[in-house]
Each structure stands twice: as C-alpha cells, then as structure tokens.
mmCIF file of C-alpha atoms and ligand atoms in Angstrom:
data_model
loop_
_atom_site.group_PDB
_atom_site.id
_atom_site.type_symbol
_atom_site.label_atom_id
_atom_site.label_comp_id
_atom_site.label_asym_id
_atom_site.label_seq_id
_atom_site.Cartn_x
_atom_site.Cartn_y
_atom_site.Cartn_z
ATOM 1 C CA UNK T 1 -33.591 13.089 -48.251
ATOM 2 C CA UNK T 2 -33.285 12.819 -44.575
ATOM 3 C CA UNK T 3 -36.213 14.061 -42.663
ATOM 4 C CA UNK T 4 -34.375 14.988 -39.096
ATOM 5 C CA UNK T 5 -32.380 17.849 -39.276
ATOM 6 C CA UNK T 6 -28.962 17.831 -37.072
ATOM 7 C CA UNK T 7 -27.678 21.093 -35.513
ATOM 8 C CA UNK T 8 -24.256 21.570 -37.977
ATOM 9 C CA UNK T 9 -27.559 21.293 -41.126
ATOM 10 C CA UNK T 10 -29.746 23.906 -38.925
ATOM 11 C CA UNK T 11 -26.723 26.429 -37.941
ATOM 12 C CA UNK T 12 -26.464 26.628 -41.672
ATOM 13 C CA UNK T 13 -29.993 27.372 -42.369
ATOM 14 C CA UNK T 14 -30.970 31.202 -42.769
ATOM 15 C CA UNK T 15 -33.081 31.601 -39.357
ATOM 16 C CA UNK T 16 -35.180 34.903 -38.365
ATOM 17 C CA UNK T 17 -34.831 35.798 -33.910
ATOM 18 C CA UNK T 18 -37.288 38.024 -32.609
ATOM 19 C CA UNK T 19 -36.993 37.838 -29.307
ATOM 20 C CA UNK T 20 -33.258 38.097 -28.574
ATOM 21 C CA UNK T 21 -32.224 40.322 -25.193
ATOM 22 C CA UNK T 22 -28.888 42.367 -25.695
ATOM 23 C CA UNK T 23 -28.183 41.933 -22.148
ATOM 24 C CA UNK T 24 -28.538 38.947 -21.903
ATOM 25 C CA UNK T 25 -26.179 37.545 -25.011
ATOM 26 C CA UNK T 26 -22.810 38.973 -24.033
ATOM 27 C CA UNK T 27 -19.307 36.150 -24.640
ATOM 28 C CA UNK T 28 -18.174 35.396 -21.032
ATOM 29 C CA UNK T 29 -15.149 36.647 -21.534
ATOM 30 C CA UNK T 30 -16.050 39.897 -23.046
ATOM 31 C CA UNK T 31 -17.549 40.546 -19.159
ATOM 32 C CA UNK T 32 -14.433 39.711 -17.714
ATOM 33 C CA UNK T 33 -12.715 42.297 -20.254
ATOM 34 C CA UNK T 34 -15.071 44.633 -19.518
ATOM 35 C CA UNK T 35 -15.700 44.998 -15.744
ATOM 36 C CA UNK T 36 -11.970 44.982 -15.889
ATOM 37 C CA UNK T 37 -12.141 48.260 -18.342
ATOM 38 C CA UNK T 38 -15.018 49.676 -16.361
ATOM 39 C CA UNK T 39 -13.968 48.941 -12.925
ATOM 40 C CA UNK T 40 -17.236 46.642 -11.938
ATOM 41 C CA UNK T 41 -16.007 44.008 -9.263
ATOM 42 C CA UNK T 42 -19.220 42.293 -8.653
ATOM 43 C CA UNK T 43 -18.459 38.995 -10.795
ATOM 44 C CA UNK T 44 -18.830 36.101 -9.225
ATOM 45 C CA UNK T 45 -15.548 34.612 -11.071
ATOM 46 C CA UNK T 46 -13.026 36.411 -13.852
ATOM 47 C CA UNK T 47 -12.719 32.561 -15.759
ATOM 48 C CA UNK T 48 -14.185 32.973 -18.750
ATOM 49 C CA UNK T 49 -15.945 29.249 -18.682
ATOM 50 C CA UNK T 50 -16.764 29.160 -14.729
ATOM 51 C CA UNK T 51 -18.932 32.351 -15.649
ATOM 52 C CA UNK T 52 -20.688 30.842 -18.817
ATOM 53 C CA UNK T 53 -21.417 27.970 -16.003
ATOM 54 C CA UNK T 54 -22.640 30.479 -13.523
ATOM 55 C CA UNK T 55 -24.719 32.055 -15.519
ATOM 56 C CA UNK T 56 -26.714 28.860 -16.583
ATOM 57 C CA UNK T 57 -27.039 27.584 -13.367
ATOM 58 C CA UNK T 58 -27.530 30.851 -11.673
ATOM 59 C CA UNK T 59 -30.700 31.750 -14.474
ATOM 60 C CA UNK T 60 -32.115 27.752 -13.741
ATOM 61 C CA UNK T 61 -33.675 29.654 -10.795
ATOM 62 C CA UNK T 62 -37.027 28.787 -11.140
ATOM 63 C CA UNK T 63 -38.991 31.523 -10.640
ATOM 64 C CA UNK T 64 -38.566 34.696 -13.594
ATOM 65 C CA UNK T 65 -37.817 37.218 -10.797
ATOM 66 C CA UNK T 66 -34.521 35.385 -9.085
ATOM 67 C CA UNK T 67 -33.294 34.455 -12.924
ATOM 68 C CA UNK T 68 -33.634 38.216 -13.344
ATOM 69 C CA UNK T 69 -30.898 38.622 -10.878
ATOM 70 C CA UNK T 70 -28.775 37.729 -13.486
ATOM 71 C CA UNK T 71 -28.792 40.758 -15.442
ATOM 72 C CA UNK T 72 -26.885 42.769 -12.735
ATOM 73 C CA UNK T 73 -23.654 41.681 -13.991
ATOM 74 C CA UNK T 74 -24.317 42.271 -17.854
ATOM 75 C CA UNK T 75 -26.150 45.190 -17.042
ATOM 76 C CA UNK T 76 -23.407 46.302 -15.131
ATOM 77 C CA UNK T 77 -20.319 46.178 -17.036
ATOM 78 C CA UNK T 78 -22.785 48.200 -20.189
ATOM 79 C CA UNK T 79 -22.501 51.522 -18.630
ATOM 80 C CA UNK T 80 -20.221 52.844 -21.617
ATOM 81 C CA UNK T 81 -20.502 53.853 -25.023
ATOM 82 C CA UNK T 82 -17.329 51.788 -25.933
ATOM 83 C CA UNK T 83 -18.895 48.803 -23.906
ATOM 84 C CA UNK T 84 -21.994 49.118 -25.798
ATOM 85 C CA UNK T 85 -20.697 49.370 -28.904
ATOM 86 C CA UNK T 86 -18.730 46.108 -28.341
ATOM 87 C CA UNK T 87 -21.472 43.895 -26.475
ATOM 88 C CA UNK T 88 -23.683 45.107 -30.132
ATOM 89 C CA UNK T 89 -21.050 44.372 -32.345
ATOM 90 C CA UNK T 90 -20.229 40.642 -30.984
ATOM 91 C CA UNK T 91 -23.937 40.112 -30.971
ATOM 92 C CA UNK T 92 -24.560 41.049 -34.755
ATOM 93 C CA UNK T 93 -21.371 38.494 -35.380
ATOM 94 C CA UNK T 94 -22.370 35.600 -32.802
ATOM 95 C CA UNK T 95 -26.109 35.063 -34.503
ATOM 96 C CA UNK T 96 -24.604 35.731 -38.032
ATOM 97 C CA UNK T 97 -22.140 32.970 -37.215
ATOM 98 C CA UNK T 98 -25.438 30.953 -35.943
ATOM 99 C CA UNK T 99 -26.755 31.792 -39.316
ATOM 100 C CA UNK T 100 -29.392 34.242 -38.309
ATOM 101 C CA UNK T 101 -30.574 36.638 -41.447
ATOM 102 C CA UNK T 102 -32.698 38.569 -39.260
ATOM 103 C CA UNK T 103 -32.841 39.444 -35.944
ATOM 104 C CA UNK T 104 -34.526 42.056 -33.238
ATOM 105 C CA UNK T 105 -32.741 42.170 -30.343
ATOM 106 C CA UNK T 106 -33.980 44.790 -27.260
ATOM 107 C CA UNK T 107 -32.769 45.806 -24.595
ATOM 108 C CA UNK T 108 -33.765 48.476 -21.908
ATOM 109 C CA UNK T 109 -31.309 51.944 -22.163
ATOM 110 C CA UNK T 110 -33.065 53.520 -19.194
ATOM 111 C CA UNK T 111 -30.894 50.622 -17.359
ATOM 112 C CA UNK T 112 -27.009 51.985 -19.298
ATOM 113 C CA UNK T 113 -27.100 55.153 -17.875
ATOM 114 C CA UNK T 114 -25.715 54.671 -14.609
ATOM 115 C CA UNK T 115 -22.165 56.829 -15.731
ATOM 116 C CA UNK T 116 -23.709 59.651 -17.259
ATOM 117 C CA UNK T 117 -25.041 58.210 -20.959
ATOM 118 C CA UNK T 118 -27.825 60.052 -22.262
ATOM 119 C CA UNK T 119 -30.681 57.816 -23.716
ATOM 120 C CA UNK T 120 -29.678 58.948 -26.945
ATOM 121 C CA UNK T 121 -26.071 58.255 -26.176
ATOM 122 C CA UNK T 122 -27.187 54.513 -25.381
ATOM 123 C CA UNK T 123 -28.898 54.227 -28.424
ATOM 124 C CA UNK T 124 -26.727 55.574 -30.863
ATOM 125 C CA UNK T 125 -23.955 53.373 -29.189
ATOM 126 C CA UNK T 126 -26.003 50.163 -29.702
ATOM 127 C CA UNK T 127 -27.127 50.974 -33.302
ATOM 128 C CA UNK T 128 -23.733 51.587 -34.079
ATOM 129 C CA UNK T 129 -22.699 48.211 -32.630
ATOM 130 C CA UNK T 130 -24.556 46.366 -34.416
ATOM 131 C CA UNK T 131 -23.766 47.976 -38.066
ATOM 132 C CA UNK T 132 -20.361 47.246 -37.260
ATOM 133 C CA UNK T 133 -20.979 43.844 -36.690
ATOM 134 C CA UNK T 134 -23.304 43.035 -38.960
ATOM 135 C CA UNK T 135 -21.116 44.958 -41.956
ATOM 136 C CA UNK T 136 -20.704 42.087 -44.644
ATOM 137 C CA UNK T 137 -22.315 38.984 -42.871
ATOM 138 C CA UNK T 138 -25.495 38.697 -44.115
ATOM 139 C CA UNK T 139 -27.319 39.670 -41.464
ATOM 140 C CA UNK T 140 -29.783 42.188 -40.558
ATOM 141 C CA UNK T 141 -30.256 43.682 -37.318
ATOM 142 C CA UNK T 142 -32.919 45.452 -35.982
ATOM 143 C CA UNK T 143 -33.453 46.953 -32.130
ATOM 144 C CA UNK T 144 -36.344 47.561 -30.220
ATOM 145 C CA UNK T 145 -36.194 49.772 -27.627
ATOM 146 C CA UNK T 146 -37.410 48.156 -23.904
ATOM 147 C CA UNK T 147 -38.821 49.815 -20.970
ATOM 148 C CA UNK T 148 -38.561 48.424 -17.215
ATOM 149 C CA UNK T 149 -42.111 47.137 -16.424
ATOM 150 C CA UNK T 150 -41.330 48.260 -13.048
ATOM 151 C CA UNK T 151 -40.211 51.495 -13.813
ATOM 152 C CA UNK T 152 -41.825 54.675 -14.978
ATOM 153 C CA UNK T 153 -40.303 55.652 -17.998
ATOM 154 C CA UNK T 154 -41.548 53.907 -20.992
ATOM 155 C CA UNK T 155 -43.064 56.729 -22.246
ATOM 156 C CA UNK T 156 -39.787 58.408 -22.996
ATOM 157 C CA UNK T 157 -38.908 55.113 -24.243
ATOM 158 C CA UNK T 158 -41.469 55.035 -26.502
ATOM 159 C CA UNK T 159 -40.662 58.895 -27.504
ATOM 160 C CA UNK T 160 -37.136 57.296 -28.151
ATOM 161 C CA UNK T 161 -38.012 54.276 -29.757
ATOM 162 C CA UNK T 162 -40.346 56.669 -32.465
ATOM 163 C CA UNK T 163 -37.394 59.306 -32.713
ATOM 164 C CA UNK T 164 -35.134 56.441 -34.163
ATOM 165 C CA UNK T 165 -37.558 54.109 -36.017
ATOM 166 C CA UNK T 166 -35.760 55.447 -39.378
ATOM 167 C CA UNK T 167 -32.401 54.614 -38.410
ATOM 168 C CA UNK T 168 -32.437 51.266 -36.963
ATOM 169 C CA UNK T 169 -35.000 50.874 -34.165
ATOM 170 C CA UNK T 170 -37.833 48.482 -35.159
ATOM 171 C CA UNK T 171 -40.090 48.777 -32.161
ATOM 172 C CA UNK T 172 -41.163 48.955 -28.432
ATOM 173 C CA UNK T 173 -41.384 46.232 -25.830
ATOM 174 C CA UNK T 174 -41.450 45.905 -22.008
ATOM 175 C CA UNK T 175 -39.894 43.530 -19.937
ATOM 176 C CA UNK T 176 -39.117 42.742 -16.026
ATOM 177 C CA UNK T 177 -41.216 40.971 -13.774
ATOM 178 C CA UNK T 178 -44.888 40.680 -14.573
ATOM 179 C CA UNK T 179 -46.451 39.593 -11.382
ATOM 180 C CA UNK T 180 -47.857 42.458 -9.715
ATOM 181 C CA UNK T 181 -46.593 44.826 -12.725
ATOM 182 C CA UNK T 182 -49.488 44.654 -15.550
ATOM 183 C CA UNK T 183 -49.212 46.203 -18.882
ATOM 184 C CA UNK T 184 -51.482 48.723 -18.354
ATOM 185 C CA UNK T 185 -49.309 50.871 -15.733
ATOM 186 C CA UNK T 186 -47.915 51.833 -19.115
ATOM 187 C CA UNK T 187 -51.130 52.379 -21.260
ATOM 188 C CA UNK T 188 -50.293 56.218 -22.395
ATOM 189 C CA UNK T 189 -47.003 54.695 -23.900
ATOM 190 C CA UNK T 190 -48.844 52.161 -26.153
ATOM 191 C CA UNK T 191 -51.728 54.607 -27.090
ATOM 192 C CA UNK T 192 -48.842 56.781 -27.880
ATOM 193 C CA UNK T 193 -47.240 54.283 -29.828
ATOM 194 C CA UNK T 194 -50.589 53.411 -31.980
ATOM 195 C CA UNK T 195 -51.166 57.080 -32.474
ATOM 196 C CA UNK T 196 -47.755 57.099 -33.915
ATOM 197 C CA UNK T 197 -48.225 53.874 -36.219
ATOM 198 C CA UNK T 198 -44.985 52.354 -34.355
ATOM 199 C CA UNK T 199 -44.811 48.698 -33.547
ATOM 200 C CA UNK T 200 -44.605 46.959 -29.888
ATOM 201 C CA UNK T 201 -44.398 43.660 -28.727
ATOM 202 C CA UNK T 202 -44.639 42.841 -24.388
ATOM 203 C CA UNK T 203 -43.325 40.281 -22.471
ATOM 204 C CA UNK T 204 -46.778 38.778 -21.093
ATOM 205 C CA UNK T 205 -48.578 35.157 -20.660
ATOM 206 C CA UNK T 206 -44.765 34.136 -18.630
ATOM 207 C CA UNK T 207 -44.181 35.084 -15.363
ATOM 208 C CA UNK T 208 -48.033 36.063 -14.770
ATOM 209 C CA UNK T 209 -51.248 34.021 -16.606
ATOM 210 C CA UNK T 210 -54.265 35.060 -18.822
ATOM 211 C CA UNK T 211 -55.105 38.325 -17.342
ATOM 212 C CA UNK T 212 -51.559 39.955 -18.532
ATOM 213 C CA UNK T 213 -51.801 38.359 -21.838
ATOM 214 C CA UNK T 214 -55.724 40.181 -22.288
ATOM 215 C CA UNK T 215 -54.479 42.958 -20.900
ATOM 216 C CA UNK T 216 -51.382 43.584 -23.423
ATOM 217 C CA UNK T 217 -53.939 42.173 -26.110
ATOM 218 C CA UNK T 218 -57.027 44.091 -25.753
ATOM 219 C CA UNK T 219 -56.243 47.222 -23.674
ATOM 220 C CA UNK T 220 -52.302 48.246 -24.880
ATOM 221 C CA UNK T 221 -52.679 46.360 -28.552
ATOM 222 C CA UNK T 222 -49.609 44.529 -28.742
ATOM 223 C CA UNK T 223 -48.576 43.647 -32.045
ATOM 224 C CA UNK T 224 -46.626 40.402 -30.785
ATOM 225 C CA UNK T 225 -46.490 38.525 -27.308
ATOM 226 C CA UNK T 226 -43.340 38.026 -25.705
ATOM 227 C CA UNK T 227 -43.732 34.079 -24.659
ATOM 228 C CA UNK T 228 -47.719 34.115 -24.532
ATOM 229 C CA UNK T 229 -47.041 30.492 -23.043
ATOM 230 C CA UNK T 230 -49.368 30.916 -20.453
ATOM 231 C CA UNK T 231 -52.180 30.900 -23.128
ATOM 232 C CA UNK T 232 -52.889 27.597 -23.246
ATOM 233 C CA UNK T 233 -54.760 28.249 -19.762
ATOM 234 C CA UNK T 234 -57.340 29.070 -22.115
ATOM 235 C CA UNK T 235 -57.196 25.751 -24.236
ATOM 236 C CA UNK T 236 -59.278 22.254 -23.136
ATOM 237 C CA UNK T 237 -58.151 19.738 -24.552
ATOM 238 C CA UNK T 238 -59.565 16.438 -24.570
ATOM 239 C CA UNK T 239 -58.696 12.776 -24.223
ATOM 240 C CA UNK T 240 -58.850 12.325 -28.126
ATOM 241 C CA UNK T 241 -56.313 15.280 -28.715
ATOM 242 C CA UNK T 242 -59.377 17.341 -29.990
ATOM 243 C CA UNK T 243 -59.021 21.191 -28.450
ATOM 244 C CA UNK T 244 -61.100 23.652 -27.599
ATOM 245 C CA UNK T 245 -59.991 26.788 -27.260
ATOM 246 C CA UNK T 246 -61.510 30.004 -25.061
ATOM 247 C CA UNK T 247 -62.332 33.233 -26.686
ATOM 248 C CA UNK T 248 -58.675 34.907 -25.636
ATOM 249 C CA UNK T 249 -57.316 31.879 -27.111
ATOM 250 C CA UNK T 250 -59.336 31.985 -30.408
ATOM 251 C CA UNK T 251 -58.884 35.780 -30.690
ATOM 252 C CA UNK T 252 -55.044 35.163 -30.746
ATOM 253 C CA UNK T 253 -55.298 32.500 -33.613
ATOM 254 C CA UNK T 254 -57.991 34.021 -35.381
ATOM 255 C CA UNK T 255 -56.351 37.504 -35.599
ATOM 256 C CA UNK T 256 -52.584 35.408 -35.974
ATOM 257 C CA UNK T 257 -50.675 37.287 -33.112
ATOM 258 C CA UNK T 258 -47.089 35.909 -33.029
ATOM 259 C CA UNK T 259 -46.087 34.231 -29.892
ATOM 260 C CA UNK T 260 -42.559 35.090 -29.425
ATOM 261 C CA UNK T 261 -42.109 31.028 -27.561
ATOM 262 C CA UNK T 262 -38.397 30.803 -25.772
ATOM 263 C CA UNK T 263 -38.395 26.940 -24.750
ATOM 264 C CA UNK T 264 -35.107 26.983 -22.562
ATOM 265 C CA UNK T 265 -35.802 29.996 -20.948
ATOM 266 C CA UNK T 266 -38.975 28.975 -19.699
ATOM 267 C CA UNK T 267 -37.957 25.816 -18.500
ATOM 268 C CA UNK T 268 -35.340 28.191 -16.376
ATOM 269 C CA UNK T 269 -38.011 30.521 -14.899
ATOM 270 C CA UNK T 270 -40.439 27.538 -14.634
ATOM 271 C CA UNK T 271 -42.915 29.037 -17.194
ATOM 272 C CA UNK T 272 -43.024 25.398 -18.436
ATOM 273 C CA UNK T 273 -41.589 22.284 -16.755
ATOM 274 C CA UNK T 274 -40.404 20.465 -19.465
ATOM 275 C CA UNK T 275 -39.862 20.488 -23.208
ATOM 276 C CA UNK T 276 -41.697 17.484 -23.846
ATOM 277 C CA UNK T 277 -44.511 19.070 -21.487
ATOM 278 C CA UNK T 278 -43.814 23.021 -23.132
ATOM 279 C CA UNK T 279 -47.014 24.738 -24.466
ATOM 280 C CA UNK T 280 -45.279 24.836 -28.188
ATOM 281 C CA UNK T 281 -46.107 21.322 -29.108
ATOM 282 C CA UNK T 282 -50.127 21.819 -29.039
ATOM 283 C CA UNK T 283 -49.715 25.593 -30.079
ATOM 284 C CA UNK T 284 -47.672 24.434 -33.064
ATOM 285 C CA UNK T 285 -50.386 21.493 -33.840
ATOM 286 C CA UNK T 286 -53.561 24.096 -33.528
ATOM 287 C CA UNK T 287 -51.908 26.503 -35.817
ATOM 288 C CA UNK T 288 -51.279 29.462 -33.633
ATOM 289 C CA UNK T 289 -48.324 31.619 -35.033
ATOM 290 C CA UNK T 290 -45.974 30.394 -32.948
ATOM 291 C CA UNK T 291 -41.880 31.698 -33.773
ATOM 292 C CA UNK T 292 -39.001 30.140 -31.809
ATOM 293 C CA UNK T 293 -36.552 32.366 -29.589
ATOM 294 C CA UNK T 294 -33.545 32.179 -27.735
ATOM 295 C CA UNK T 295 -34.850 35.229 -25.072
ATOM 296 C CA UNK T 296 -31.258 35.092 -23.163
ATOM 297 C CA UNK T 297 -28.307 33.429 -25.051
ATOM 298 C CA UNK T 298 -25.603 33.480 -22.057
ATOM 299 C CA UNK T 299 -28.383 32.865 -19.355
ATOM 300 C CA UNK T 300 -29.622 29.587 -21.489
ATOM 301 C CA UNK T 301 -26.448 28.794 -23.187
ATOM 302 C CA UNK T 302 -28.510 28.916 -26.055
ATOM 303 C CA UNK T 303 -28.955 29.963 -29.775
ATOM 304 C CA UNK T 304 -31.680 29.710 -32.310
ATOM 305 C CA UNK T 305 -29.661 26.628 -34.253
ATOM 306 C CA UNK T 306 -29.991 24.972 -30.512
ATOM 307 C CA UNK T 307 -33.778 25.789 -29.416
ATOM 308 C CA UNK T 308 -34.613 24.259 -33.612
ATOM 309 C CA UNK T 309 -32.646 21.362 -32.607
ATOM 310 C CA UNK T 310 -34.365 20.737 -29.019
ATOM 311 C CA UNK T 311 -37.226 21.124 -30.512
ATOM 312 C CA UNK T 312 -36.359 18.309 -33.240
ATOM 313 C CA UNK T 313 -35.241 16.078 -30.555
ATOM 314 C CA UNK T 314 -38.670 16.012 -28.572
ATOM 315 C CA UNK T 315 -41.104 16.577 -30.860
ATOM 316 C CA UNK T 316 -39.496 14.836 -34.018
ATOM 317 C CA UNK T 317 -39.910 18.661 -36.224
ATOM 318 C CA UNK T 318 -38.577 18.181 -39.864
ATOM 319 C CA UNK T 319 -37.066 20.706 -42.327
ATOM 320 C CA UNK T 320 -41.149 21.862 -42.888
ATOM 321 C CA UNK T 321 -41.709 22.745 -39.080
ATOM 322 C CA UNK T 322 -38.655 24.716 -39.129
ATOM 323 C CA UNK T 323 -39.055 26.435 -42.404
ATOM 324 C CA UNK T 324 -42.483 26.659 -40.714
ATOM 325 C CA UNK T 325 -41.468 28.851 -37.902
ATOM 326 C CA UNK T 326 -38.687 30.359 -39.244
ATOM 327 C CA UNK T 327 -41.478 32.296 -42.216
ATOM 328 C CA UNK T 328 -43.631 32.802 -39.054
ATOM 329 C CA UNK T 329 -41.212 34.915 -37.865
ATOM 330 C CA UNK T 330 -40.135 36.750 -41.084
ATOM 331 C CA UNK T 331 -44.042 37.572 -41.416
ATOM 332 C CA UNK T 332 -44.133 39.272 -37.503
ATOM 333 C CA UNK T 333 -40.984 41.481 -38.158
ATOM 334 C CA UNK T 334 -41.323 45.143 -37.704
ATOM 335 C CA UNK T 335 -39.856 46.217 -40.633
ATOM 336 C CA UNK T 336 -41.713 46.923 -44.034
ATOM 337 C CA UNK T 337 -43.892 44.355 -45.902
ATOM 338 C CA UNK T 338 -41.505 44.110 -48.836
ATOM 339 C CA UNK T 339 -38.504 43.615 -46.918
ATOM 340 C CA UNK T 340 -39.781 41.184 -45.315
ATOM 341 C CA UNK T 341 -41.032 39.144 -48.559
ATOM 342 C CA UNK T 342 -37.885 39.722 -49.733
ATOM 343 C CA UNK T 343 -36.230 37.786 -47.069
ATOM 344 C CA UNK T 344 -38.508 35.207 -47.091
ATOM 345 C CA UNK T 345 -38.506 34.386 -51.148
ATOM 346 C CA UNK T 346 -35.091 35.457 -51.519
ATOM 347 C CA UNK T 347 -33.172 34.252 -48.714
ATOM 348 C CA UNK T 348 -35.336 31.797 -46.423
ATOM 349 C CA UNK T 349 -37.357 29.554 -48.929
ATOM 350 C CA UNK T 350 -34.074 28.831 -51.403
ATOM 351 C CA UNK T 351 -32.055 28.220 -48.283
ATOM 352 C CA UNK T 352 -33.976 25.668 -46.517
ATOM 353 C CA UNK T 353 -34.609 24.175 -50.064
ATOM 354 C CA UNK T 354 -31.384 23.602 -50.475
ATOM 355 C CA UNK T 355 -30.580 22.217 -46.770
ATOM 356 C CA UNK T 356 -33.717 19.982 -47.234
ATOM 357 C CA UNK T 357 -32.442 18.313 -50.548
ATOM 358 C CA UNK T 358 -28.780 18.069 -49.471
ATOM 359 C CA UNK T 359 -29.335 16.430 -46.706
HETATM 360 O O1 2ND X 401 -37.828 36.545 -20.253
HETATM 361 C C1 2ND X 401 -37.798 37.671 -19.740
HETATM 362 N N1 2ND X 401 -38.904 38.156 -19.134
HETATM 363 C C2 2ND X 401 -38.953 39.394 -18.598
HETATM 364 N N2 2ND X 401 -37.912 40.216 -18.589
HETATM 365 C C3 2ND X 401 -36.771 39.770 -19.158
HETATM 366 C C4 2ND X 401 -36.661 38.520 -19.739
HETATM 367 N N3 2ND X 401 -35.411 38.371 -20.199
HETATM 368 C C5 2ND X 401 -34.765 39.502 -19.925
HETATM 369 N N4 2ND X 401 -35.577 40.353 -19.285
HETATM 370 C C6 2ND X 401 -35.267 41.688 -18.775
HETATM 371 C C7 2ND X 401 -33.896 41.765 -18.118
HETATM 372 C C8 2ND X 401 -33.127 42.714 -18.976
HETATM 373 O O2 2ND X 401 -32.256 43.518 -18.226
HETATM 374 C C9 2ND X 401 -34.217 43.539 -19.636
HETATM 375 C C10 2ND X 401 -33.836 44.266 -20.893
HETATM 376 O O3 2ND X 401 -33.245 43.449 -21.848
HETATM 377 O O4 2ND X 401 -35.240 42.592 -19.868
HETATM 378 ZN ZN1 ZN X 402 -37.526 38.214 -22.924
#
C-alpha cells in the first residue's frame, strides 16, 4: 500500500465539488469560438493557450476585486442560450473526466441577460447544459442559483432558485466583492429562503474578515460558507500547537458548518499567502468540516484532482484525508439525505477503497 496518492490515482478517485463557478470554468478555446459566434471583441488574445495563460496570470491579482475583472470575458461571450448550453455541457464533461461524481456549480443569471434572455431563459439553458453533458458519465450535477452581492436582485434570485429546486437547482449563494457589501443588504432573500426550507451557501470569511462570516452565520443562516478562511482570526493558537478557538469559531465546529476552502484561489486574491501558510492545515487538524474546491477552474488552472494533490504535496494528506474531505462534502450537499448516503456508501467509500489498496 502506498500512503501518498499521485494525481493520475486521485483523477480516478470519485470526488464531490461544491464550490465550482460556471463562469469561471469555460475551455479557452470554447471563448475564442464563442465571442467569435457572439460578436464579443474584448479578448485579450484569440490563441487558445495565450488565453488559458492570461487568465492565470491576469486572476494572480492579489486582491479578490481586480481577479474579479476576469469574469468580463466569460461573462461576456454567455449572453446566449446556445452559449450557455455549451459552456454547461463542457463543464458536466470536464469534472466527469476529472472524476467528479458530484458537483454544484453556480453561477449568477442576473449577469446572462445582456441580449434579451429572460432569467428563466438562463436557467433553463444551463440546466439543460449540464444534462447533456452529464448524460452517461457518472456524474451528477447540481446548480445553485447566485446573486451579485453588489446588486439588488437576489430576491428574484432566490424566487428563481425556489421555482426550480425540483428540476435541477440545489440552492442559493451570493458572490462578488465582500468588502463594503455585507450579507445582510440581502437579508429578506435568506429569510425568504428559510421560510421556504431552500438551501444557501455565501461567499464570506474571503475578501472581508470575521464580521461577514457572523453576519452570513447568525443573521442570514447560511447553510455552508463559501471559503470561511478568514475564520481562523478567531483561533489562538499556541507555541505547543494547542488551539483555542473564539465563540464564532466554536459555533462553526460545534454546529459542523462546511467551509467551502478553495486553496489556489485564495492564494490568487491573497486570502492566504501560501499553501504551506493556508488556513486548511489547522482547520483540517481541529476538525472543522472543511471540503476542498476548485472556486474558478480557468482563472486557477485548476481542478479538484489538482487542489487534492497540492494539498498532498504540502501537507503530506493520504488516501484517509482525502476520503476525509471528499465524505465532508457528500454530507454538505443540497440534495436529499438518501441521495447523498447513497453516494457516499455506494460510490465514494468502495472507490477510494479500491484506489487505496491498488496502489
Ligand atoms: O471567489 C469568489 N469570490 C467572490 N465572487 C466570486 C468568486 N469567484 C467568482 N465570483 C463571482 C464572479 C462570477 O461572475 C460570479 C458568479 O459566478 O461570482
Ligand atoms: Zn467562489
């Protein structure tokens, strides 16, 4: 048996991705095809491996708000139902070919109607991406439905997000910049959403500190956090290793609210400044229920088979840590308890069983 798994062993373990953004996942050269199709002439370059480079080094900004930037040219060419469809169909096949089982991806639709699409439109179009690409590969794909932190819509979002929870859409979430943009600018959406039994995760705890993850926590009652990094703010710990952990801190082990963590990205928008130095080493040791994420695919040049193996590298994981997270994040889906236990014993467990003893 050989303890340290190697990326070819990983891609072929069954992996669960929460925290996945549509727009930010799209093949290089599917943006070339399609601001070609769509008439967008804002790309930086139409070669296909110059823009995977741009991308990277464009999103190793720095700060959460410039690596934003990035999303003007994905954004952009996803104005129409055929784009959609495509960008949601080669994202159901790229993380089944990564060996994801299970996956939420979001993405904001209030941002794909710049031609005329309805929100429904951009829905539909995106659930009916990914069924098409997900048709006969093992995976399963489920969507939740973002709103624009600094925008005023997310409680149509959340109307949408509740319209189309039986037909493919999972949950809610909101996303942009955090500084200056708290959760709580959109409290009637997430009392809406409770009163409605739906499920939300938000981004907080990575572009802003403790006071957004509270907030999200204890005023809007997020499910999940998006990153959550920022939470160890409210962990001591001391020259021995031994921690001691604030009451936010406690509250979020005690009551075991997944932390969505997205190493690479944070390392991009300086949420963390290395791996080595990245808040999932000590949240992993004190037990928090911590999942691992890709956040933005293109932006990082990144999938979940690469974050495992990063992670490996620095902090010397085995097959245990990863089965670890990977059951983690089958238990803080959004879709119903059995399904989920279905994965887990049917599909997870056997899988990394068999990886572990193979290798
Ligand atoms: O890591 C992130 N933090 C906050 N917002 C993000 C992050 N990654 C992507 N977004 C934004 C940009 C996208 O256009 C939007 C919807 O997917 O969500
Ligand atoms: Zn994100």
């Amino acid at each position: 048996m050989n303890d340290q798994p190697q990326l070819d062993a990983i891609r072929r373990a069954p992996k669960v991705l929460l925290h996945d953004h549509l727009d930010g996942g799209l093949r290089p050269q599917t943006i070339i095809d399609l601001a070609r199709e769509t008439g967008y002439t804002g790309l930086p370059t139409t070669d296909a491996e110059e823009l995977r480079a741009w991308f990277r080094a464009a999103a190793d900004s720095g700060s959460l708000e410039r690596y934003l930037t990035t999303f003007d040219h994905t954004v952009g060419v996803m104005q129409t139902r055929e784009a959609l469809v495509r960008v949601a169909a080669e994202c159901a096949e790229d993380l089944a070919d990564d060996g994801v089982v299970y996956a939420e991806v979001r993405f904001a639709p209030e941002q794909h109607t710049s031609t005329g699409l309805s929100l429904d439109e951009v829905v539909t179009a995106v659930l009916d991406g990914f069924q098409a690409g997900s048709q006969g590969r093992g995976i399963r794909v489920g969507t939740l439905l973002t709103a624009m932190r600094h925008q005023a819509r997310s409680m149509e979002i959340a109307e949408l997000a509740v319209r189309y929870r039986d037909v493919g859409v999972a949950g809610f979430d909101i996303a942009g910049a955090e500084a200056g943009y708290p959760p709580t600018r959109h409290l009637d959406a997430f009392e809406y959403l409770q009163r409605e039994n739906a499920h939300f995760t938000i981004h907080a705890g990575e572009g802003f500190g403790l006071p957004s993850i509270w907030q999200a926590i204890q005023w809007c009652g997020a499910d999940r956090l998006g990153h959550g990094v920022r939470i160890i703010d409210d962990i001591q710990v001391a020259a021995d290793g031994t921690a001691k952990l604030g009451r936010l801190a406690a509250y979020v082990r005690d009551k075991r609210i997944p932390l969505e963590m997205c190493p690479t990205s944070n390392l991009q928008t300086g949420a963390a400044d290395s791996l080595a130095e990245h808040p999932i080493g000590l949240l992993r040791r004190l037990h928090f229920r911590v999942t691992v994420n890709t956040d933005n695919r293109l932006m990082s040049d990144t999938s979940v088979s690469k974050e495992f193996a990063a992670l490996v590298q620095t902090f010397g994981y085995d097959w245990d840590d990863l089965l670890w997270f990977t059951v983690n994040a089958m238990k803080s889906a959004f879709i119903p308890f059995d399904d989920r236990l279905a994965l887990i014993n049917g599909v997870i467990k056997p899988g990394f069983a068999k990886l572990k003893w193979q290798a």
